[in-house]
mmCIF file of C-alpha atoms in Angstrom:
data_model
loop_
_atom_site.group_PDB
_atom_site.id
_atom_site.type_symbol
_atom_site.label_atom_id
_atom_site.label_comp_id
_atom_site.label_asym_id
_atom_site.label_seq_id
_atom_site.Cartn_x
_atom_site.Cartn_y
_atom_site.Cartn_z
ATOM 1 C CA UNK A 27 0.000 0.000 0.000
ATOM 2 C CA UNK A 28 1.046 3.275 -0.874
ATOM 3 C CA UNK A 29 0.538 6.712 0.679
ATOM 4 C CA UNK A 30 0.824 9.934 -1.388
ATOM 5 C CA UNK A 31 2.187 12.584 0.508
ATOM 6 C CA UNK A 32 3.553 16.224 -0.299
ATOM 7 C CA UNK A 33 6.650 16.316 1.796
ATOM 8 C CA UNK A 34 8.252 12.896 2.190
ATOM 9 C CA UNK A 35 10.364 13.658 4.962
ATOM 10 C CA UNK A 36 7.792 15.347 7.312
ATOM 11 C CA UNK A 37 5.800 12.055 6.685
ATOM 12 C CA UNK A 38 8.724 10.080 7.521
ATOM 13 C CA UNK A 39 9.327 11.369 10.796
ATOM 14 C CA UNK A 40 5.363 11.144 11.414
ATOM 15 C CA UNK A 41 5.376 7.342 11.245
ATOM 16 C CA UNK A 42 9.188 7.189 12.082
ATOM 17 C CA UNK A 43 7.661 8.831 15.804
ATOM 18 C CA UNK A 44 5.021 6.061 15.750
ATOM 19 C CA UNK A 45 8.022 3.750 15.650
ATOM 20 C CA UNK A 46 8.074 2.477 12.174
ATOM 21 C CA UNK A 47 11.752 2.202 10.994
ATOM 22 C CA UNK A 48 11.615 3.000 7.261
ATOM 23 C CA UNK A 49 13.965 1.695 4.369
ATOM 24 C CA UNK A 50 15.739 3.905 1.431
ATOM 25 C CA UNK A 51 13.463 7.276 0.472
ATOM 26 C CA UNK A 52 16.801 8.578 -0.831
ATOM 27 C CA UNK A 53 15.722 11.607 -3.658
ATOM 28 C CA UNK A 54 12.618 10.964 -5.333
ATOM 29 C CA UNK A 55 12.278 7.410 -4.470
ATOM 30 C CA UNK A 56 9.636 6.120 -1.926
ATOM 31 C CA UNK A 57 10.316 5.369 1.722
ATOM 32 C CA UNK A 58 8.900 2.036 2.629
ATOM 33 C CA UNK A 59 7.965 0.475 6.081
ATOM 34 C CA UNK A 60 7.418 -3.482 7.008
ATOM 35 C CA UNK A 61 4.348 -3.976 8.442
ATOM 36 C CA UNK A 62 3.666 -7.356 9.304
ATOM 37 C CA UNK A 63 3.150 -9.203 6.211
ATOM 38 C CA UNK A 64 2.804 -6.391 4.463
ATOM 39 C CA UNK A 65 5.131 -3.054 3.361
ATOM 40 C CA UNK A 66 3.799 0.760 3.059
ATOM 41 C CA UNK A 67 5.125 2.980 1.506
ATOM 42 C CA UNK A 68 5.225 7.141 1.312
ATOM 43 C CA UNK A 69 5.490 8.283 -2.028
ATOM 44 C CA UNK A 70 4.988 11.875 -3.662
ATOM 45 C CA UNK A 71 1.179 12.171 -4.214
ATOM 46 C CA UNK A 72 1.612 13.260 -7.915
ATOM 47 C CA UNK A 73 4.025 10.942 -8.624
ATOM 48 C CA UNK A 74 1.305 8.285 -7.331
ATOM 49 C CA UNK A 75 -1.183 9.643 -9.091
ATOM 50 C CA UNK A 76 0.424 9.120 -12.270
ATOM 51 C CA UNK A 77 1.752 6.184 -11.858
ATOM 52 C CA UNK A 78 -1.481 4.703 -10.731
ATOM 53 C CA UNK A 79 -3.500 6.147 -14.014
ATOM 54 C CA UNK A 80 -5.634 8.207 -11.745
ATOM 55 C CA UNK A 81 -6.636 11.601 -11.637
ATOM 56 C CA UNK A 82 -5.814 13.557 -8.936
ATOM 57 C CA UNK A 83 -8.861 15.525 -7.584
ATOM 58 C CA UNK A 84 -7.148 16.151 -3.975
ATOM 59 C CA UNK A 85 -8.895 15.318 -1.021
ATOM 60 C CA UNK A 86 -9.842 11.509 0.584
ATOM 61 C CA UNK A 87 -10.723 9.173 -1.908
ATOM 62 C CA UNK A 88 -12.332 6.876 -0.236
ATOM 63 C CA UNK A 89 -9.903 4.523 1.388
ATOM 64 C CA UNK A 90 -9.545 4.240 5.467
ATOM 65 C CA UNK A 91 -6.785 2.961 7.269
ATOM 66 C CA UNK A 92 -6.762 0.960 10.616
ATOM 67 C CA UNK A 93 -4.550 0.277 13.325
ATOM 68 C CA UNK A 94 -6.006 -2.817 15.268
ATOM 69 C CA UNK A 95 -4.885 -2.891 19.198
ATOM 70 C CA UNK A 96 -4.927 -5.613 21.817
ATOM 71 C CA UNK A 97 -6.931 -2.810 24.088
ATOM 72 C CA UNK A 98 -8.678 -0.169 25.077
ATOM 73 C CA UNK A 99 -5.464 1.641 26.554
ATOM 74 C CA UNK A 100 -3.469 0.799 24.232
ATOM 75 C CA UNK A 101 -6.280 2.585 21.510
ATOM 76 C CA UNK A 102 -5.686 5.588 24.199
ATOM 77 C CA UNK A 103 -2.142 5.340 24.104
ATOM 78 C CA UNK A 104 -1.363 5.134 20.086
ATOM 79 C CA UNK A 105 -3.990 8.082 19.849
ATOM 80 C CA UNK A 106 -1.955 10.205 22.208
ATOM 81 C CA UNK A 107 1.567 9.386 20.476
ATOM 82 C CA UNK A 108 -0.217 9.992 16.882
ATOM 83 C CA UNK A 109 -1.053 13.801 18.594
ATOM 84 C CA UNK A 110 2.529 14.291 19.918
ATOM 85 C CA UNK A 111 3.832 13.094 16.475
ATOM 86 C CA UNK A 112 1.740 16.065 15.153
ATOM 87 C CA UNK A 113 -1.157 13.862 13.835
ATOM 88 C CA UNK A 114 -4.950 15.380 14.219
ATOM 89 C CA UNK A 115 -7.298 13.595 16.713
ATOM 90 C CA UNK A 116 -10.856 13.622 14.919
ATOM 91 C CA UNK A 117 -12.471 11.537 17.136
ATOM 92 C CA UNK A 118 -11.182 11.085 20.477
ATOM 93 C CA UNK A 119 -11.273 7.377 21.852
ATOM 94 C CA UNK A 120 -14.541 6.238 22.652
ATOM 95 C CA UNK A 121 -16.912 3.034 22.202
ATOM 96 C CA UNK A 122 -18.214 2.354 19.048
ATOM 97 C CA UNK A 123 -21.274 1.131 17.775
ATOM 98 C CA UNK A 124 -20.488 -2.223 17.002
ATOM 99 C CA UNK A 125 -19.248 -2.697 20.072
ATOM 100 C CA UNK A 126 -15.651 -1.762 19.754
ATOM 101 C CA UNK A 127 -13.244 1.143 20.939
ATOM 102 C CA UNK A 128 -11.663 3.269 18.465
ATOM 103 C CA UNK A 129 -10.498 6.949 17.487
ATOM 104 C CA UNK A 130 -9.748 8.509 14.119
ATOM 105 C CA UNK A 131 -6.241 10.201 13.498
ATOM 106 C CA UNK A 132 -5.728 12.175 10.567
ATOM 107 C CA UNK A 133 -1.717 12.026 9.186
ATOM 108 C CA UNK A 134 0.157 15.135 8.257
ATOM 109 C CA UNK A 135 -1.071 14.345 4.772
ATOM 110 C CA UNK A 136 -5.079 13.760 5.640
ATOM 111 C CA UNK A 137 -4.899 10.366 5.433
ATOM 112 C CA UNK A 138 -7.340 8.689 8.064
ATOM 113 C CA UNK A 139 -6.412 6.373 10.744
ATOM 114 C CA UNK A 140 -8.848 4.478 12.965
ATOM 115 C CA UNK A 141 -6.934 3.157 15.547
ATOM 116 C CA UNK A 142 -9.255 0.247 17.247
ATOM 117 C CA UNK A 143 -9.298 -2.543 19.640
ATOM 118 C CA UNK A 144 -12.134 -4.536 17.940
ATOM 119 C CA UNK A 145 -12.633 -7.685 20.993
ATOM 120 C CA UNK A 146 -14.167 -9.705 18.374
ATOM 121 C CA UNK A 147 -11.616 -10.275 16.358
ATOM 122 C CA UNK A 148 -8.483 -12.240 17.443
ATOM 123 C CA UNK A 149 -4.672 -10.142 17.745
ATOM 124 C CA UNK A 150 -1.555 -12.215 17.459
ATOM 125 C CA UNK A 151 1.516 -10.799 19.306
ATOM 126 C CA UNK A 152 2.503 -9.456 16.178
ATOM 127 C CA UNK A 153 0.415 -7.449 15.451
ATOM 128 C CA UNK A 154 -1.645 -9.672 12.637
ATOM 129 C CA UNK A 155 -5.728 -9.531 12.975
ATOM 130 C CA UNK A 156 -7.364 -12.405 12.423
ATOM 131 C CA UNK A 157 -11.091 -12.617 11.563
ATOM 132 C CA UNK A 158 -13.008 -15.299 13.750
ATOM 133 C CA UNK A 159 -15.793 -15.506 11.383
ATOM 134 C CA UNK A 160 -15.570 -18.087 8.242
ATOM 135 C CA UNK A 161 -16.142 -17.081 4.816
ATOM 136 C CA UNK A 162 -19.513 -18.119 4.006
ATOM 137 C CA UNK B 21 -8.027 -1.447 5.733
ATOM 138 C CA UNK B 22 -11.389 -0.596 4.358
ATOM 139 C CA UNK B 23 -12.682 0.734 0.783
ATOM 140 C CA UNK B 24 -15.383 3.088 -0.005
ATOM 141 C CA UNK B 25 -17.707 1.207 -2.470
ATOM 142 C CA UNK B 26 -20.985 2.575 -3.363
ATOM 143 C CA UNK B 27 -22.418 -0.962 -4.716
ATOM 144 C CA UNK B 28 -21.212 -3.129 -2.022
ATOM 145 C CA UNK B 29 -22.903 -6.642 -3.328
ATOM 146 C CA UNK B 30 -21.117 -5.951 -7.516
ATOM 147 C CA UNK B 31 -17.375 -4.818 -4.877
ATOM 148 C CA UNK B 32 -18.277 -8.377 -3.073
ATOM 149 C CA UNK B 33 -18.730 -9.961 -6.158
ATOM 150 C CA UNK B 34 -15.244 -8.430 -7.961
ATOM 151 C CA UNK B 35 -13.384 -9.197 -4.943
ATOM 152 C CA UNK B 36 -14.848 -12.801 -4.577
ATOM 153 C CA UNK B 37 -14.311 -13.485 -8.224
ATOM 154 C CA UNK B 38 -10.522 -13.085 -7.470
ATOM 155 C CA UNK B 39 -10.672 -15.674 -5.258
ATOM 156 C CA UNK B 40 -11.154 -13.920 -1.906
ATOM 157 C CA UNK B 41 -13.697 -14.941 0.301
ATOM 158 C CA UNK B 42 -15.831 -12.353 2.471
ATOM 159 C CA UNK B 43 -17.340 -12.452 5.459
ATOM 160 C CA UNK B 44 -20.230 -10.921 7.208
ATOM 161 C CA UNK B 45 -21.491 -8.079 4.979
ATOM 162 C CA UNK B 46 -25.569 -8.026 5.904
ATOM 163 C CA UNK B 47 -27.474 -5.133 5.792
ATOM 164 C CA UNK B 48 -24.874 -1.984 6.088
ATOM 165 C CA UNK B 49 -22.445 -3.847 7.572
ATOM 166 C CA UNK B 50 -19.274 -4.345 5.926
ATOM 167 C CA UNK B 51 -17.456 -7.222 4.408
ATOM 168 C CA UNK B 52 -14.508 -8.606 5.393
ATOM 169 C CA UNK B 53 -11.998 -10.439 3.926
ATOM 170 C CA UNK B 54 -8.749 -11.804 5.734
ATOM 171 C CA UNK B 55 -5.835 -10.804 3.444
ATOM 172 C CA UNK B 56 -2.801 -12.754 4.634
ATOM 173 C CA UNK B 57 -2.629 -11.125 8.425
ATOM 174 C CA UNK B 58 -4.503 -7.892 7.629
ATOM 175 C CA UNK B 59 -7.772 -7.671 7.120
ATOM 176 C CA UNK B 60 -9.822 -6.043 4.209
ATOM 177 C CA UNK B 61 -13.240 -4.303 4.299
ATOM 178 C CA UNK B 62 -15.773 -2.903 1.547
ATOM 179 C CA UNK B 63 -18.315 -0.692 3.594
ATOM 180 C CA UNK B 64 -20.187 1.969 2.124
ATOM 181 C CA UNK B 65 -18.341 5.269 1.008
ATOM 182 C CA UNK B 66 -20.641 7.717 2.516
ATOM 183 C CA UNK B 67 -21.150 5.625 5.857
ATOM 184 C CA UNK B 68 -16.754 5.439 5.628
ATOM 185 C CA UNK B 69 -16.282 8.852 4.775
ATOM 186 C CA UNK B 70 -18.640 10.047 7.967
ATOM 187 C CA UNK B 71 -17.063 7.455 10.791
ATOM 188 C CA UNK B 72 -13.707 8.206 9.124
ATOM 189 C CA UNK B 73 -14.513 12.563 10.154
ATOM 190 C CA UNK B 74 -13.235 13.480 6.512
ATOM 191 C CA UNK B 75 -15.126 14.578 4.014
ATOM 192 C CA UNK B 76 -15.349 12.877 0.610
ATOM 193 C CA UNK B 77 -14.903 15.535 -2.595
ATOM 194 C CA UNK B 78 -14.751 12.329 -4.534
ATOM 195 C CA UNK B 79 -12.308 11.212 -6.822
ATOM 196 C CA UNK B 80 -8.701 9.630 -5.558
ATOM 197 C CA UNK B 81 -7.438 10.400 -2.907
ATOM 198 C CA UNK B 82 -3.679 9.121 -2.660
ATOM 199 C CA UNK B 83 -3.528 5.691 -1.650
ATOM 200 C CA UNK B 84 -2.695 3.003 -3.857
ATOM 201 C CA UNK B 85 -3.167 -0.739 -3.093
ATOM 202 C CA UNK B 86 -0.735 -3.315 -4.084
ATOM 203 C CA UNK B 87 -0.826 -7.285 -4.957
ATOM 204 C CA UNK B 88 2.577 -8.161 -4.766
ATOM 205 C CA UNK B 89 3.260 -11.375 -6.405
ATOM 206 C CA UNK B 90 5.930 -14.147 -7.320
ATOM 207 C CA UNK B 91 6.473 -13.649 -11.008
ATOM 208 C CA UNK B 92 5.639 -12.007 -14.342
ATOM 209 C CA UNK B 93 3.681 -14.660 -15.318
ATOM 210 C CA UNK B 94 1.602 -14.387 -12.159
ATOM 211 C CA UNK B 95 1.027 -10.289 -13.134
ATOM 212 C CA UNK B 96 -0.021 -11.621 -16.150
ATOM 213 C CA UNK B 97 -2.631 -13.670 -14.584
ATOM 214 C CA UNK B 98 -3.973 -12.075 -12.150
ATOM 215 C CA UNK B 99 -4.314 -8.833 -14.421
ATOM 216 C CA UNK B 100 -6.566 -11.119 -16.961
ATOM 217 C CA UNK B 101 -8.602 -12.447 -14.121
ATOM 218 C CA UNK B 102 -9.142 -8.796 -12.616
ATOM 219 C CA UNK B 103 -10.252 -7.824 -16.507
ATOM 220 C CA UNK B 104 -12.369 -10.736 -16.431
ATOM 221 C CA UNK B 105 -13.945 -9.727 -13.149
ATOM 222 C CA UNK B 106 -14.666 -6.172 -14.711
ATOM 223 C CA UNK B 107 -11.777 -4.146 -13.420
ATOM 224 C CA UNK B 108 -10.509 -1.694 -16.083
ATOM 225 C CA UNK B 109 -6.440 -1.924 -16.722
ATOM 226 C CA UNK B 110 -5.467 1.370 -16.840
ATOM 227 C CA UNK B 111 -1.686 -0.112 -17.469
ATOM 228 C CA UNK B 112 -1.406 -3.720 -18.975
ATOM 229 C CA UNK B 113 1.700 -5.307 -17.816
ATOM 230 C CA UNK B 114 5.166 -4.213 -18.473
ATOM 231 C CA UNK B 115 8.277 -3.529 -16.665
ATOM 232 C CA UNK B 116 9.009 -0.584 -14.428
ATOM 233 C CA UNK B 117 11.477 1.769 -14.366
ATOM 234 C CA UNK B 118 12.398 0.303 -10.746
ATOM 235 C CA UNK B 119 13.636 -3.285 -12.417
ATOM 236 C CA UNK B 120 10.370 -4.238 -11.844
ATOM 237 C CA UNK B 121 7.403 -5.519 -13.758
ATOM 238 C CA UNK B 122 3.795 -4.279 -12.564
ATOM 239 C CA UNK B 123 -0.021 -3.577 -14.366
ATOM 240 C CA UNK B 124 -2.527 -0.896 -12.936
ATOM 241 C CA UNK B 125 -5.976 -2.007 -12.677
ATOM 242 C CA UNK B 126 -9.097 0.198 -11.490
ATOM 243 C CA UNK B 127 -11.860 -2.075 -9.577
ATOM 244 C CA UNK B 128 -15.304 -1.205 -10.315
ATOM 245 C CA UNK B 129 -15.571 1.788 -7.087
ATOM 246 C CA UNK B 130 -12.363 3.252 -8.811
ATOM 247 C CA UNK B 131 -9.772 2.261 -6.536
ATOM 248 C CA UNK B 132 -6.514 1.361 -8.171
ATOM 249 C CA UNK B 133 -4.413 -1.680 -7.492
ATOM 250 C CA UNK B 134 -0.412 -2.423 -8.444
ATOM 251 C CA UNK B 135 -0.216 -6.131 -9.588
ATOM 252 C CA UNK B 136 3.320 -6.257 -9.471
ATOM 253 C CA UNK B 137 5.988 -8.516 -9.344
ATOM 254 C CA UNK B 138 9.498 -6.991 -7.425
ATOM 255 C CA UNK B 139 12.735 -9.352 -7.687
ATOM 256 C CA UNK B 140 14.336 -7.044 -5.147
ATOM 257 C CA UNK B 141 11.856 -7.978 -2.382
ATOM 258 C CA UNK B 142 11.366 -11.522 -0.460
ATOM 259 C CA UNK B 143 7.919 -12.810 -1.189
ATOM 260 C CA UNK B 144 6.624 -15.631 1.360
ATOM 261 C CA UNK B 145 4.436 -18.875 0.161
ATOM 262 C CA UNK B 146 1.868 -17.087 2.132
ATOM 263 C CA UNK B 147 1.970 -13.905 0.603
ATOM 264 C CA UNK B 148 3.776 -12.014 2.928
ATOM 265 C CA UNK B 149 6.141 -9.139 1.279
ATOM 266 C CA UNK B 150 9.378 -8.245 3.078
ATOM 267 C CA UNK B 151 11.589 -5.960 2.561
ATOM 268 C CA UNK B 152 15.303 -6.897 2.068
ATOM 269 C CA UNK B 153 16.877 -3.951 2.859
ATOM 270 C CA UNK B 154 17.393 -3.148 6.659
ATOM 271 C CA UNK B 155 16.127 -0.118 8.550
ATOM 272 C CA UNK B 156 18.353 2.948 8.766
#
């Protein structure tokens, strides 16, 4: 997954402050970050842009991240460091509707963040969610 | 991670026909679909865009998703069966400038996807993409 951003470096030290360690970035290239199974990366947004055939309109486009947590403090606790790292809180922690605990952090870029400790849904140590349900 | 879709049964349907399998989904609720230790959701745009406190000017909005696999001739495939599906590929398969060799498709709600296939990074039977490079 990729992240367009407009300065690379003030994005790096966002997540770099969450405690993500990234990997090369040098000059126009992207900086990426292993997550679990998976690597991010922080890329300029028009660079992106074009080289994902879109159109770039500006604003959210419809995609929400999410930070899954073993708990309710530790929901509390990433939302606090996200603020210190310079992120914006738009919805402080509180229960959710279905049942959850979550709160939504906006990155120096706008990109969304829910940060949530779902307790139906099972956390490995590292991090990895795991749905309980089975596909139908 | 979850995706804005404003058909969610023809986004189940796209996704499913690419061999994932969803879960849960009645009513508004969203679907899920376990995607190697993350966990994907299709919920509706408008109900996203309001729990996620942003508002939606529609369009992109700088995130691009990535199916990282083993080989060209797994781009290859899994761009036809996305076309097949109904995705539109906005880039058929080729190789990158990064020593690479990747396609763009668009799924049906508009968000694009990198099939791509990266020698320089260790893929897992599983799926899992690391990076081989270590932190700075």
């Amino acid at each position: 997954m990729t992240l367009g951003v407009t300065d690379k470096a003030r994005a790096r030290d966002f997540y770099e402050a969450l405690g993500w360690r990234g990997v090369g970035g040098s000059g126009v290239e992207p900086v990426f970050f292993q997550a679990g199974d998976m690597v991010l990366a922080l890329w300029d947004r028009a660079a992106l842009a074009a080289d994902s055939c879109v159109e770039d309109t500006g604003g959210w486009g419809g995609v929400t991240l999410a930070h899954n947590v073993g708990s309710r403090q530790e929901v509390d606790a990433v939302t606090e460091a996200a603020r210190a790292a310079g992120a914006t809180v738009a919805r402080e922690p509180a229960e959710t509707f279905w049942g959850g605990y979550d709160a939504i952090v906006i990155d120096p870029d706008g990109h969304p963040w829910e940060i949530a400790h779902n307790p139906g849904w099972r956390l490995s140590e590292d991090g990895a969610v795991h749905l309980t349900e089975t596909p139908e």
